[in-house]
């Protein structure tokens, strides 16, 4: 199947709206309202929870959605290193960089 320039442009424009909508609608909705303090306190944990869910799934769940109890020692060790770095620096960016480097190096060694 061959796509024309118009098709590509339409895909880019629609992709913009799909990506922009979930970011703009909450700002539009909450800009004139006072957000309760309990909600702000609760939302502090969302990025950490999502990041943890993604990492734990990649380490302990296979591509066929079965639990993996062994064989990922390099990933588990890299995760422990990232936990220590995260606790020490409190920076997600530094944690991600150290995690990538740790996985790369440990995968070569182990």
PDB file of N, CA and C in Angstrom:
ATOM      1  N   UNK A   1       0.844  -1.174   0.000  1.00  0.00           N
ATOM      2  CA  UNK A   1       0.000   0.000   0.000  1.00  0.00           C
ATOM      3  C   UNK A   1       0.891   1.240   0.000  1.00  0.00           C
ATOM      4  N   UNK A   2       0.550   2.189  -0.817  1.00  0.00           N
ATOM      5  CA  UNK A   2       1.337   3.406  -0.951  1.00  0.00           C
ATOM      6  C   UNK A   2       0.568   4.574  -0.330  1.00  0.00           C
ATOM      7  N   UNK A   3       1.236   5.310   0.552  1.00  0.00           N
ATOM      8  CA  UNK A   3       0.623   6.474   1.187  1.00  0.00           C
ATOM      9  C   UNK A   3       1.121   7.731   0.511  1.00  0.00           C
ATOM     10  N   UNK A   4       0.214   8.642   0.281  1.00  0.00           N
ATOM     11  CA  UNK A   4       0.587   9.908  -0.338  1.00  0.00           C
ATOM     12  C   UNK A   4       1.078  10.888   0.728  1.00  0.00           C
ATOM     13  N   UNK A   5       1.586  12.016   0.278  1.00  0.00           N
ATOM     14  CA  UNK A   5       2.036  13.063   1.193  1.00  0.00           C
ATOM     15  C   UNK A   5       0.867  13.562   2.032  1.00  0.00           C
ATOM     16  N   UNK A   6      -0.300  13.637   1.448  1.00  0.00           N
ATOM     17  CA  UNK A   6      -1.498  14.070   2.182  1.00  0.00           C
ATOM     18  C   UNK A   6      -1.840  13.088   3.292  1.00  0.00           C
ATOM     19  N   UNK A   7      -1.716  11.800   3.015  1.00  0.00           N
ATOM     20  CA  UNK A   7      -1.980  10.790   4.043  1.00  0.00           C
ATOM     21  C   UNK A   7      -1.011  10.934   5.209  1.00  0.00           C
ATOM     22  N   UNK A   8       0.258  11.145   4.892  1.00  0.00           N
ATOM     23  CA  UNK A   8       1.259  11.319   5.951  1.00  0.00           C
ATOM     24  C   UNK A   8       0.974  12.575   6.764  1.00  0.00           C
ATOM     25  N   UNK A   9       0.622  13.653   6.107  1.00  0.00           N
ATOM     26  CA  UNK A   9       0.306  14.904   6.798  1.00  0.00           C
ATOM     27  C   UNK A   9      -0.913  14.718   7.695  1.00  0.00           C
ATOM     28  N   UNK A  10      -1.922  14.026   7.206  1.00  0.00           N
ATOM     29  CA  UNK A  10      -3.120  13.763   8.003  1.00  0.00           C
ATOM     30  C   UNK A  10      -2.780  12.924   9.237  1.00  0.00           C
ATOM     31  N   UNK A  11      -1.920  11.932   9.091  1.00  0.00           N
ATOM     32  CA  UNK A  11      -1.511  11.098  10.225  1.00  0.00           C
ATOM     33  C   UNK A  11      -0.768  11.941  11.265  1.00  0.00           C
ATOM     34  N   UNK A  12       0.103  12.829  10.817  1.00  0.00           N
ATOM     35  CA  UNK A  12       0.844  13.688  11.748  1.00  0.00           C
ATOM     36  C   UNK A  12      -0.112  14.623  12.479  1.00  0.00           C
ATOM     37  N   UNK A  13      -1.061  15.217  11.771  1.00  0.00           N
ATOM     38  CA  UNK A  13      -2.013  16.141  12.401  1.00  0.00           C
ATOM     39  C   UNK A  13      -2.901  15.394  13.397  1.00  0.00           C
ATOM     40  N   UNK A  14      -3.408  14.238  13.015  1.00  0.00           N
ATOM     41  CA  UNK A  14      -4.240  13.458  13.941  1.00  0.00           C
ATOM     42  C   UNK A  14      -3.425  12.987  15.145  1.00  0.00           C
ATOM     43  N   UNK A  15      -2.173  12.607  14.912  1.00  0.00           N
ATOM     44  CA  UNK A  15      -1.303  12.221  16.019  1.00  0.00           C
ATOM     45  C   UNK A  15      -1.082  13.366  16.990  1.00  0.00           C
ATOM     46  N   UNK A  16      -0.981  14.583  16.452  1.00  0.00           N
ATOM     47  CA  UNK A  16      -0.843  15.759  17.311  1.00  0.00           C
ATOM     48  C   UNK A  16      -2.046  15.889  18.234  1.00  0.00           C
ATOM     49  N   UNK A  17      -3.250  15.779  17.680  1.00  0.00           N
ATOM     50  CA  UNK A  17      -4.441  15.933  18.505  1.00  0.00           C
ATOM     51  C   UNK A  17      -4.589  14.809  19.520  1.00  0.00           C
ATOM     52  N   UNK A  18      -4.216  13.599  19.143  1.00  0.00           N
ATOM     53  CA  UNK A  18      -4.280  12.474  20.077  1.00  0.00           C
ATOM     54  C   UNK A  18      -3.297  12.679  21.228  1.00  0.00           C
ATOM     55  N   UNK A  19      -2.115  13.220  20.948  1.00  0.00           N
ATOM     56  CA  UNK A  19      -1.118  13.446  21.995  1.00  0.00           C
ATOM     57  C   UNK A  19      -1.426  14.712  22.801  1.00  0.00           C
ATOM     58  N   UNK A  20      -1.990  15.713  22.157  1.00  0.00           N
ATOM     59  CA  UNK A  20      -2.237  16.992  22.821  1.00  0.00           C
ATOM     60  C   UNK A  20      -3.480  16.943  23.710  1.00  0.00           C
ATOM     61  N   UNK A  21      -4.497  16.226  23.293  1.00  0.00           N
ATOM     62  CA  UNK A  21      -5.761  16.179  24.029  1.00  0.00           C
ATOM     63  C   UNK A  21      -5.628  15.769  25.487  1.00  0.00           C
ATOM     64  N   UNK A  22      -4.999  14.642  25.784  1.00  0.00           N
ATOM     65  CA  UNK A  22      -4.891  14.235  27.196  1.00  0.00           C
ATOM     66  C   UNK A  22      -4.054  15.188  28.052  1.00  0.00           C
ATOM     67  N   UNK A  23      -3.243  16.025  27.429  1.00  0.00           N
ATOM     68  CA  UNK A  23      -2.462  16.994  28.198  1.00  0.00           C
ATOM     69  C   UNK A  23      -3.232  18.293  28.402  1.00  0.00           C
ATOM     70  N   UNK A  24      -4.016  18.680  27.412  1.00  0.00           N
ATOM     71  CA  UNK A  24      -4.696  19.965  27.474  1.00  0.00           C
ATOM     72  C   UNK A  24      -6.005  19.906  28.252  1.00  0.00           C
ATOM     73  N   UNK A  25      -6.752  18.837  28.121  1.00  0.00           N
ATOM     74  CA  UNK A  25      -8.064  18.744  28.768  1.00  0.00           C
ATOM     75  C   UNK A  25      -7.972  18.874  30.291  1.00  0.00           C
ATOM     76  N   UNK A  26      -7.044  18.196  30.987  1.00  0.00           N
ATOM     77  CA  UNK A  26      -6.960  18.416  32.433  1.00  0.00           C
ATOM     78  C   UNK A  26      -6.586  19.857  32.801  1.00  0.00           C
ATOM     79  N   UNK A  27      -5.711  20.482  32.014  1.00  0.00           N
ATOM     80  CA  UNK A  27      -5.359  21.878  32.295  1.00  0.00           C
ATOM     81  C   UNK A  27      -6.573  22.756  32.116  1.00  0.00           C
ATOM     82  N   UNK A  28      -7.337  22.533  31.064  1.00  0.00           N
ATOM     83  CA  UNK A  28      -8.550  23.296  30.815  1.00  0.00           C
ATOM     84  C   UNK A  28      -9.560  23.094  31.942  1.00  0.00           C
ATOM     85  N   UNK A  29      -9.691  21.870  32.410  1.00  0.00           N
ATOM     86  CA  UNK A  29     -10.672  21.542  33.439  1.00  0.00           C
ATOM     87  C   UNK A  29     -10.265  22.083  34.811  1.00  0.00           C
ATOM     88  N   UNK A  30      -8.986  21.966  35.175  1.00  0.00           N
ATOM     89  CA  UNK A  30      -8.544  22.330  36.517  1.00  0.00           C
ATOM     90  C   UNK A  30      -8.005  23.746  36.646  1.00  0.00           C
ATOM     91  N   UNK A  31      -7.918  24.499  35.569  1.00  0.00           N
ATOM     92  CA  UNK A  31      -7.330  25.838  35.668  1.00  0.00           C
ATOM     93  C   UNK A  31      -8.184  26.795  36.486  1.00  0.00           C
ATOM     94  N   UNK A  32      -9.486  26.627  36.502  1.00  0.00           N
ATOM     95  CA  UNK A  32     -10.375  27.530  37.249  1.00  0.00           C
ATOM     96  C   UNK A  32     -10.884  26.927  38.547  1.00  0.00           C
ATOM     97  N   UNK A  33     -10.382  25.773  38.917  1.00  0.00           N
ATOM     98  CA  UNK A  33     -10.852  25.096  40.128  1.00  0.00           C
ATOM     99  C   UNK A  33      -9.701  24.930  41.108  1.00  0.00           C
ATOM    100  N   UNK A  34     -10.056  24.927  42.377  1.00  0.00           N
ATOM    101  CA  UNK A  34      -9.049  24.665  43.399  1.00  0.00           C
ATOM    102  C   UNK A  34      -8.945  23.162  43.594  1.00  0.00           C
ATOM    103  N   UNK A  35      -7.745  22.662  43.467  1.00  0.00           N
ATOM    104  CA  UNK A  35      -7.501  21.229  43.620  1.00  0.00           C
ATOM    105  C   UNK A  35      -7.302  20.942  45.101  1.00  0.00           C
ATOM    106  N   UNK A  36      -7.993  19.950  45.645  1.00  0.00           N
ATOM    107  CA  UNK A  36      -7.835  19.631  47.067  1.00  0.00           C
ATOM    108  C   UNK A  36      -6.398  19.197  47.390  1.00  0.00           C
ATOM    109  N   UNK A  37      -5.964  19.508  48.582  1.00  0.00           N
ATOM    110  CA  UNK A  37      -4.596  19.182  48.997  1.00  0.00           C
ATOM    111  C   UNK A  37      -4.359  17.679  49.020  1.00  0.00           C
ATOM    112  N   UNK A  38      -5.367  16.891  49.418  1.00  0.00           N
ATOM    113  CA  UNK A  38      -5.198  15.446  49.464  1.00  0.00           C
ATOM    114  C   UNK A  38      -4.938  14.885  48.069  1.00  0.00           C
ATOM    115  N   UNK A  39      -5.528  15.510  47.040  1.00  0.00           N
ATOM    116  CA  UNK A  39      -5.315  15.048  45.673  1.00  0.00           C
ATOM    117  C   UNK A  39      -3.881  15.331  45.229  1.00  0.00           C
ATOM    118  N   UNK A  40      -3.372  16.502  45.557  1.00  0.00           N
ATOM    119  CA  UNK A  40      -1.980  16.830  45.228  1.00  0.00           C
ATOM    120  C   UNK A  40      -1.013  15.889  45.938  1.00  0.00           C
ATOM    121  N   UNK A  41      -1.284  15.581  47.203  1.00  0.00           N
ATOM    122  CA  UNK A  41      -0.430  14.641  47.941  1.00  0.00           C
ATOM    123  C   UNK A  41      -0.465  13.256  47.301  1.00  0.00           C
ATOM    124  N   UNK A  42      -1.628  12.826  46.892  1.00  0.00           N
ATOM    125  CA  UNK A  42      -1.785  11.521  46.277  1.00  0.00           C
ATOM    126  C   UNK A  42      -1.096  11.454  44.922  1.00  0.00           C
ATOM    127  N   UNK A  43      -1.154  12.523  44.143  1.00  0.00           N
ATOM    128  CA  UNK A  43      -0.580  12.541  42.794  1.00  0.00           C
ATOM    129  C   UNK A  43       0.952  12.502  42.799  1.00  0.00           C
ATOM    130  N   UNK A  44       1.580  12.816  43.920  1.00  0.00           N
ATOM    131  CA  UNK A  44       3.042  12.741  43.997  1.00  0.00           C
ATOM    132  C   UNK A  44       3.542  11.312  43.784  1.00  0.00           C
ATOM    133  N   UNK A  45       2.712  10.323  44.106  1.00  0.00           N
ATOM    134  CA  UNK A  45       3.125   8.929  44.034  1.00  0.00           C
ATOM    135  C   UNK A  45       2.851   8.281  42.681  1.00  0.00           C
ATOM    136  N   UNK A  46       2.109   8.933  41.813  1.00  0.00           N
ATOM    137  CA  UNK A  46       1.735   8.329  40.533  1.00  0.00           C
ATOM    138  C   UNK A  46       2.941   8.052  39.642  1.00  0.00           C
ATOM    139  N   UNK A  47       3.864   9.001  39.406  1.00  0.00           N
ATOM    140  CA  UNK A  47       5.005   8.676  38.528  1.00  0.00           C
ATOM    141  C   UNK A  47       5.856   7.524  39.049  1.00  0.00           C
ATOM    142  N   UNK A  48       6.087   7.478  40.346  1.00  0.00           N
ATOM    143  CA  UNK A  48       6.884   6.404  40.929  1.00  0.00           C
ATOM    144  C   UNK A  48       6.161   5.071  40.773  1.00  0.00           C
ATOM    145  N   UNK A  49       4.858   5.070  40.972  1.00  0.00           N
ATOM    146  CA  UNK A  49       4.083   3.834  40.852  1.00  0.00           C
ATOM    147  C   UNK A  49       4.092   3.312  39.417  1.00  0.00           C
ATOM    148  N   UNK A  50       3.913   4.204  38.457  1.00  0.00           N
ATOM    149  CA  UNK A  50       3.924   3.777  37.060  1.00  0.00           C
ATOM    150  C   UNK A  50       5.297   3.259  36.653  1.00  0.00           C
ATOM    151  N   UNK A  51       6.341   3.963  37.054  1.00  0.00           N
ATOM    152  CA  UNK A  51       7.708   3.549  36.735  1.00  0.00           C
ATOM    153  C   UNK A  51       7.999   2.178  37.348  1.00  0.00           C
ATOM    154  N   UNK A  52       7.583   1.978  38.590  1.00  0.00           N
ATOM    155  CA  UNK A  52       7.794   0.693  39.263  1.00  0.00           C
ATOM    156  C   UNK A  52       7.042  -0.430  38.560  1.00  0.00           C
ATOM    157  N   UNK A  53       5.808  -0.174  38.165  1.00  0.00           N
ATOM    158  CA  UNK A  53       5.025  -1.207  37.481  1.00  0.00           C
ATOM    159  C   UNK A  53       5.669  -1.621  36.167  1.00  0.00           C
ATOM    160  N   UNK A  54       6.192  -0.659  35.424  1.00  0.00           N
ATOM    161  CA  UNK A  54       6.835  -0.973  34.149  1.00  0.00           C
ATOM    162  C   UNK A  54       8.106  -1.794  34.377  1.00  0.00           C
ATOM    163  N   UNK A  55       8.913  -1.381  35.351  1.00  0.00           N
ATOM    164  CA  UNK A  55      10.177  -2.068  35.611  1.00  0.00           C
ATOM    165  C   UNK A  55       9.933  -3.475  36.137  1.00  0.00           C
ATOM    166  N   UNK A  56       9.033  -3.635  37.080  1.00  0.00           N
ATOM    167  CA  UNK A  56       8.764  -4.954  37.662  1.00  0.00           C
ATOM    168  C   UNK A  56       8.208  -5.894  36.601  1.00  0.00           C
ATOM    169  N   UNK A  57       7.352  -5.396  35.737  1.00  0.00           N
ATOM    170  CA  UNK A  57       6.817  -6.237  34.663  1.00  0.00           C
ATOM    171  C   UNK A  57       7.925  -6.708  33.735  1.00  0.00           C
ATOM    172  N   UNK A  58       8.828  -5.823  33.376  1.00  0.00           N
ATOM    173  CA  UNK A  58       9.908  -6.211  32.463  1.00  0.00           C
ATOM    174  C   UNK A  58      10.882  -7.206  33.090  1.00  0.00           C
ATOM    175  N   UNK A  59      11.021  -7.164  34.390  1.00  0.00           N
ATOM    176  CA  UNK A  59      11.962  -8.067  35.050  1.00  0.00           C
ATOM    177  C   UNK A  59      11.337  -9.429  35.336  1.00  0.00           C
ATOM    178  N   UNK A  60      10.110  -9.451  35.809  1.00  0.00           N
ATOM    179  CA  UNK A  60       9.529 -10.688  36.324  1.00  0.00           C
ATOM    180  C   UNK A  60       8.440 -11.313  35.452  1.00  0.00           C
ATOM    181  N   UNK A  61       8.062 -10.688  34.336  1.00  0.00           N
ATOM    182  CA  UNK A  61       7.028 -11.248  33.471  1.00  0.00           C
ATOM    183  C   UNK A  61       7.619 -11.455  32.078  1.00  0.00           C
ATOM    184  N   UNK A  62       7.419 -12.649  31.518  1.00  0.00           N
ATOM    185  CA  UNK A  62       7.975 -12.961  30.203  1.00  0.00           C
ATOM    186  C   UNK A  62       7.103 -12.363  29.100  1.00  0.00           C
ATOM    187  N   UNK A  63       7.555 -12.527  27.863  1.00  0.00           N
ATOM    188  CA  UNK A  63       6.794 -12.043  26.718  1.00  0.00           C
ATOM    189  C   UNK A  63       5.474 -12.768  26.531  1.00  0.00           C
ATOM    190  N   UNK A  64       5.369 -13.967  27.084  1.00  0.00           N
ATOM    191  CA  UNK A  64       4.120 -14.737  27.021  1.00  0.00           C
ATOM    192  C   UNK A  64       3.309 -14.591  28.310  1.00  0.00           C
ATOM    193  N   UNK A  65       3.651 -13.599  29.112  1.00  0.00           N
ATOM    194  CA  UNK A  65       2.938 -13.272  30.355  1.00  0.00           C
ATOM    195  C   UNK A  65       2.967 -14.391  31.385  1.00  0.00           C
ATOM    196  N   UNK A  66       4.137 -14.998  31.561  1.00  0.00           N
ATOM    197  CA  UNK A  66       4.366 -15.973  32.611  1.00  0.00           C
ATOM    198  C   UNK A  66       5.378 -15.394  33.595  1.00  0.00           C
ATOM    199  N   UNK A  67       5.240 -15.779  34.852  1.00  0.00           N
ATOM    200  CA  UNK A  67       6.152 -15.302  35.888  1.00  0.00           C
ATOM    201  C   UNK A  67       7.533 -15.912  35.691  1.00  0.00           C
ATOM    202  N   UNK A  68       8.554 -15.078  35.775  1.00  0.00           N
ATOM    203  CA  UNK A  68       9.940 -15.530  35.654  1.00  0.00           C
ATOM    204  C   UNK A  68      10.577 -15.460  37.037  1.00  0.00           C
ATOM    205  N   UNK A  69      10.981 -16.603  37.570  1.00  0.00           N
ATOM    206  CA  UNK A  69      11.579 -16.600  38.907  1.00  0.00           C
ATOM    207  C   UNK A  69      13.099 -16.613  38.868  1.00  0.00           C
ATOM    208  N   UNK A  70      13.685 -16.944  37.721  1.00  0.00           N
ATOM    209  CA  UNK A  70      15.144 -16.946  37.618  1.00  0.00           C
ATOM    210  C   UNK A  70      15.551 -16.617  36.188  1.00  0.00           C
ATOM    211  N   UNK A  71      16.822 -16.270  36.029  1.00  0.00           N
ATOM    212  CA  UNK A  71      17.327 -15.999  34.699  1.00  0.00           C
ATOM    213  C   UNK A  71      17.507 -14.530  34.376  1.00  0.00           C
ATOM    214  N   UNK A  72      17.035 -13.662  35.234  1.00  0.00           N
ATOM    215  CA  UNK A  72      17.180 -12.222  35.013  1.00  0.00           C
ATOM    216  C   UNK A  72      18.029 -11.583  36.105  1.00  0.00           C
ATOM    217  N   UNK A  73      19.080 -12.276  36.506  1.00  0.00           N
ATOM    218  CA  UNK A  73      19.902 -11.769  37.602  1.00  0.00           C
ATOM    219  C   UNK A  73      20.506 -10.413  37.276  1.00  0.00           C
ATOM    220  N   UNK A  74      20.912 -10.204  36.028  1.00  0.00           N
ATOM    221  CA  UNK A  74      21.493  -8.918  35.647  1.00  0.00           C
ATOM    222  C   UNK A  74      20.485  -7.783  35.784  1.00  0.00           C
ATOM    223  N   UNK A  75      19.225  -8.032  35.408  1.00  0.00           N
ATOM    224  CA  UNK A  75      18.196  -7.000  35.542  1.00  0.00           C
ATOM    225  C   UNK A  75      17.842  -6.725  37.002  1.00  0.00           C
ATOM    226  N   UNK A  76      17.815  -7.789  37.801  1.00  0.00           N
ATOM    227  CA  UNK A  76      17.513  -7.614  39.227  1.00  0.00           C
ATOM    228  C   UNK A  76      18.629  -6.837  39.906  1.00  0.00           C
ATOM    229  N   UNK A  77      19.871  -7.167  39.597  1.00  0.00           N
ATOM    230  CA  UNK A  77      21.004  -6.442  40.171  1.00  0.00           C
ATOM    231  C   UNK A  77      21.008  -4.980  39.717  1.00  0.00           C
ATOM    232  N   UNK A  78      20.714  -4.735  38.446  1.00  0.00           N
ATOM    233  CA  UNK A  78      20.620  -3.359  37.946  1.00  0.00           C
ATOM    234  C   UNK A  78      19.494  -2.609  38.658  1.00  0.00           C
ATOM    235  N   UNK A  79      18.392  -3.285  38.952  1.00  0.00           N
ATOM    236  CA  UNK A  79      17.281  -2.651  39.672  1.00  0.00           C
ATOM    237  C   UNK A  79      17.689  -2.245  41.082  1.00  0.00           C
ATOM    238  N   UNK A  80      18.445  -3.101  41.749  1.00  0.00           N
ATOM    239  CA  UNK A  80      18.928  -2.760  43.097  1.00  0.00           C
ATOM    240  C   UNK A  80      19.857  -1.550  43.029  1.00  0.00           C
ATOM    241  N   UNK A  81      20.727  -1.515  42.029  1.00  0.00           N
ATOM    242  CA  UNK A  81      21.612  -0.360  41.847  1.00  0.00           C
ATOM    243  C   UNK A  81      20.787   0.906  41.621  1.00  0.00           C
ATOM    244  N   UNK A  82      19.750   0.822  40.790  1.00  0.00           N
ATOM    245  CA  UNK A  82      18.901   1.986  40.513  1.00  0.00           C
ATOM    246  C   UNK A  82      18.152   2.428  41.761  1.00  0.00           C
ATOM    247  N   UNK A  83      17.695   1.484  42.559  1.00  0.00           N
ATOM    248  CA  UNK A  83      16.992   1.847  43.804  1.00  0.00           C
ATOM    249  C   UNK A  83      17.922   2.628  44.720  1.00  0.00           C
ATOM    250  N   UNK A  84      19.158   2.164  44.839  1.00  0.00           N
ATOM    251  CA  UNK A  84      20.130   2.868  45.692  1.00  0.00           C
ATOM    252  C   UNK A  84      20.431   4.250  45.129  1.00  0.00           C
ATOM    253  N   UNK A  85      20.662   4.348  43.819  1.00  0.00           N
ATOM    254  CA  UNK A  85      20.946   5.643  43.181  1.00  0.00           C
ATOM    255  C   UNK A  85      19.740   6.570  43.322  1.00  0.00           C
ATOM    256  N   UNK A  86      18.541   6.059  43.141  1.00  0.00           N
ATOM    257  CA  UNK A  86      17.334   6.877  43.264  1.00  0.00           C
ATOM    258  C   UNK A  86      17.162   7.414  44.675  1.00  0.00           C
ATOM    259  N   UNK A  87      17.398   6.564  45.645  1.00  0.00           N
ATOM    260  CA  UNK A  87      17.267   7.001  47.031  1.00  0.00           C
ATOM    261  C   UNK A  87      18.311   8.063  47.365  1.00  0.00           C
ATOM    262  N   UNK A  88      19.496   7.881  46.832  1.00  0.00           N
ATOM    263  CA  UNK A  88      20.597   8.796  47.133  1.00  0.00           C
ATOM    264  C   UNK A  88      20.439  10.138  46.422  1.00  0.00           C
ATOM    265  N   UNK A  89      20.044  10.127  45.136  1.00  0.00           N
ATOM    266  CA  UNK A  89      19.978  11.372  44.359  1.00  0.00           C
ATOM    267  C   UNK A  89      18.588  11.989  44.296  1.00  0.00           C
ATOM    268  N   UNK A  90      17.539  11.191  44.427  1.00  0.00           N
ATOM    269  CA  UNK A  90      16.151  11.650  44.289  1.00  0.00           C
ATOM    270  C   UNK A  90      15.887  12.238  42.899  1.00  0.00           C
ATOM    271  N   UNK A  91      16.587  11.732  41.896  1.00  0.00           N
ATOM    272  CA  UNK A  91      16.442  12.222  40.523  1.00  0.00           C
ATOM    273  C   UNK A  91      16.087  11.074  39.608  1.00  0.00           C
ATOM    274  N   UNK A  92      14.943  11.179  38.938  1.00  0.00           N
ATOM    275  CA  UNK A  92      14.536  10.107  38.040  1.00  0.00           C
ATOM    276  C   UNK A  92      15.444  10.064  36.815  1.00  0.00           C
ATOM    277  N   UNK A  93      15.880  11.208  36.315  1.00  0.00           N
ATOM    278  CA  UNK A  93      16.740  11.234  35.129  1.00  0.00           C
ATOM    279  C   UNK A  93      18.070  10.521  35.401  1.00  0.00           C
ATOM    280  N   UNK A  94      18.694  10.838  36.527  1.00  0.00           N
ATOM    281  CA  UNK A  94      19.961  10.186  36.888  1.00  0.00           C
ATOM    282  C   UNK A  94      19.736   8.692  37.104  1.00  0.00           C
ATOM    283  N   UNK A  95      18.622   8.336  37.711  1.00  0.00           N
ATOM    284  CA  UNK A  95      18.310   6.926  37.946  1.00  0.00           C
ATOM    285  C   UNK A  95      18.157   6.164  36.636  1.00  0.00           C
ATOM    286  N   UNK A  96      17.479   6.768  35.672  1.00  0.00           N
ATOM    287  CA  UNK A  96      17.284   6.106  34.376  1.00  0.00           C
ATOM    288  C   UNK A  96      18.625   5.922  33.666  1.00  0.00           C
ATOM    289  N   UNK A  97      19.460   6.950  33.677  1.00  0.00           N
ATOM    290  CA  UNK A  97      20.764   6.851  33.018  1.00  0.00           C
ATOM    291  C   UNK A  97      21.614   5.766  33.677  1.00  0.00           C
ATOM    292  N   UNK A  98      21.693   5.782  35.011  1.00  0.00           N
ATOM    293  CA  UNK A  98      22.467   4.752  35.711  1.00  0.00           C
ATOM    294  C   UNK A  98      21.871   3.370  35.470  1.00  0.00           C
ATOM    295  N   UNK A  99      20.546   3.273  35.396  1.00  0.00           N
ATOM    296  CA  UNK A  99      19.908   1.985  35.136  1.00  0.00           C
ATOM    297  C   UNK A  99      20.256   1.438  33.765  1.00  0.00           C
ATOM    298  N   UNK A 100      20.232   2.295  32.756  1.00  0.00           N
ATOM    299  CA  UNK A 100      20.588   1.860  31.408  1.00  0.00           C
ATOM    300  C   UNK A 100      22.042   1.403  31.335  1.00  0.00           C
ATOM    301  N   UNK A 101      22.918   2.168  31.959  1.00  0.00           N
ATOM    302  CA  UNK A 101      24.335   1.799  31.967  1.00  0.00           C
ATOM    303  C   UNK A 101      24.539   0.491  32.737  1.00  0.00           C
ATOM    304  N   UNK A 102      23.864   0.351  33.871  1.00  0.00           N
ATOM    305  CA  UNK A 102      24.006  -0.867  34.673  1.00  0.00           C
ATOM    306  C   UNK A 102      23.510  -2.092  33.907  1.00  0.00           C
ATOM    307  N   UNK A 103      22.362  -1.970  33.238  1.00  0.00           N
ATOM    308  CA  UNK A 103      21.843  -3.105  32.469  1.00  0.00           C
ATOM    309  C   UNK A 103      22.808  -3.453  31.334  1.00  0.00           C
ATOM    310  N   UNK A 104      23.322  -2.447  30.639  1.00  0.00           N
ATOM    311  CA  UNK A 104      24.231  -2.711  29.535  1.00  0.00           C
ATOM    312  C   UNK A 104      25.491  -3.428  30.027  1.00  0.00           C
ATOM    313  N   UNK A 105      26.104  -2.891  31.090  1.00  0.00           N
ATOM    314  CA  UNK A 105      27.347  -3.484  31.584  1.00  0.00           C
ATOM    315  C   UNK A 105      27.129  -4.869  32.189  1.00  0.00           C
ATOM    316  N   UNK A 106      26.063  -5.016  32.987  1.00  0.00           N
ATOM    317  CA  UNK A 106      25.803  -6.306  33.611  1.00  0.00           C
ATOM    318  C   UNK A 106      25.402  -7.364  32.588  1.00  0.00           C
ATOM    319  N   UNK A 107      24.715  -6.947  31.518  1.00  0.00           N
ATOM    320  CA  UNK A 107      24.352  -7.910  30.465  1.00  0.00           C
ATOM    321  C   UNK A 107      25.589  -8.424  29.754  1.00  0.00           C
ATOM    322  N   UNK A 108      26.622  -7.593  29.645  1.00  0.00           N
ATOM    323  CA  UNK A 108      27.859  -8.039  29.006  1.00  0.00           C
ATOM    324  C   UNK A 108      28.663  -8.954  29.907  1.00  0.00           C
ATOM    325  N   UNK A 109      28.600  -8.722  31.218  1.00  0.00           N
ATOM    326  CA  UNK A 109      29.412  -9.468  32.162  1.00  0.00           C
ATOM    327  C   UNK A 109      28.736 -10.760  32.602  1.00  0.00           C
ATOM    328  N   UNK A 110      27.466 -10.690  32.907  1.00  0.00           N
ATOM    329  CA  UNK A 110      26.767 -11.848  33.469  1.00  0.00           C
ATOM    330  C   UNK A 110      26.139 -12.680  32.359  1.00  0.00           C
TER     331      UNK A 110
END
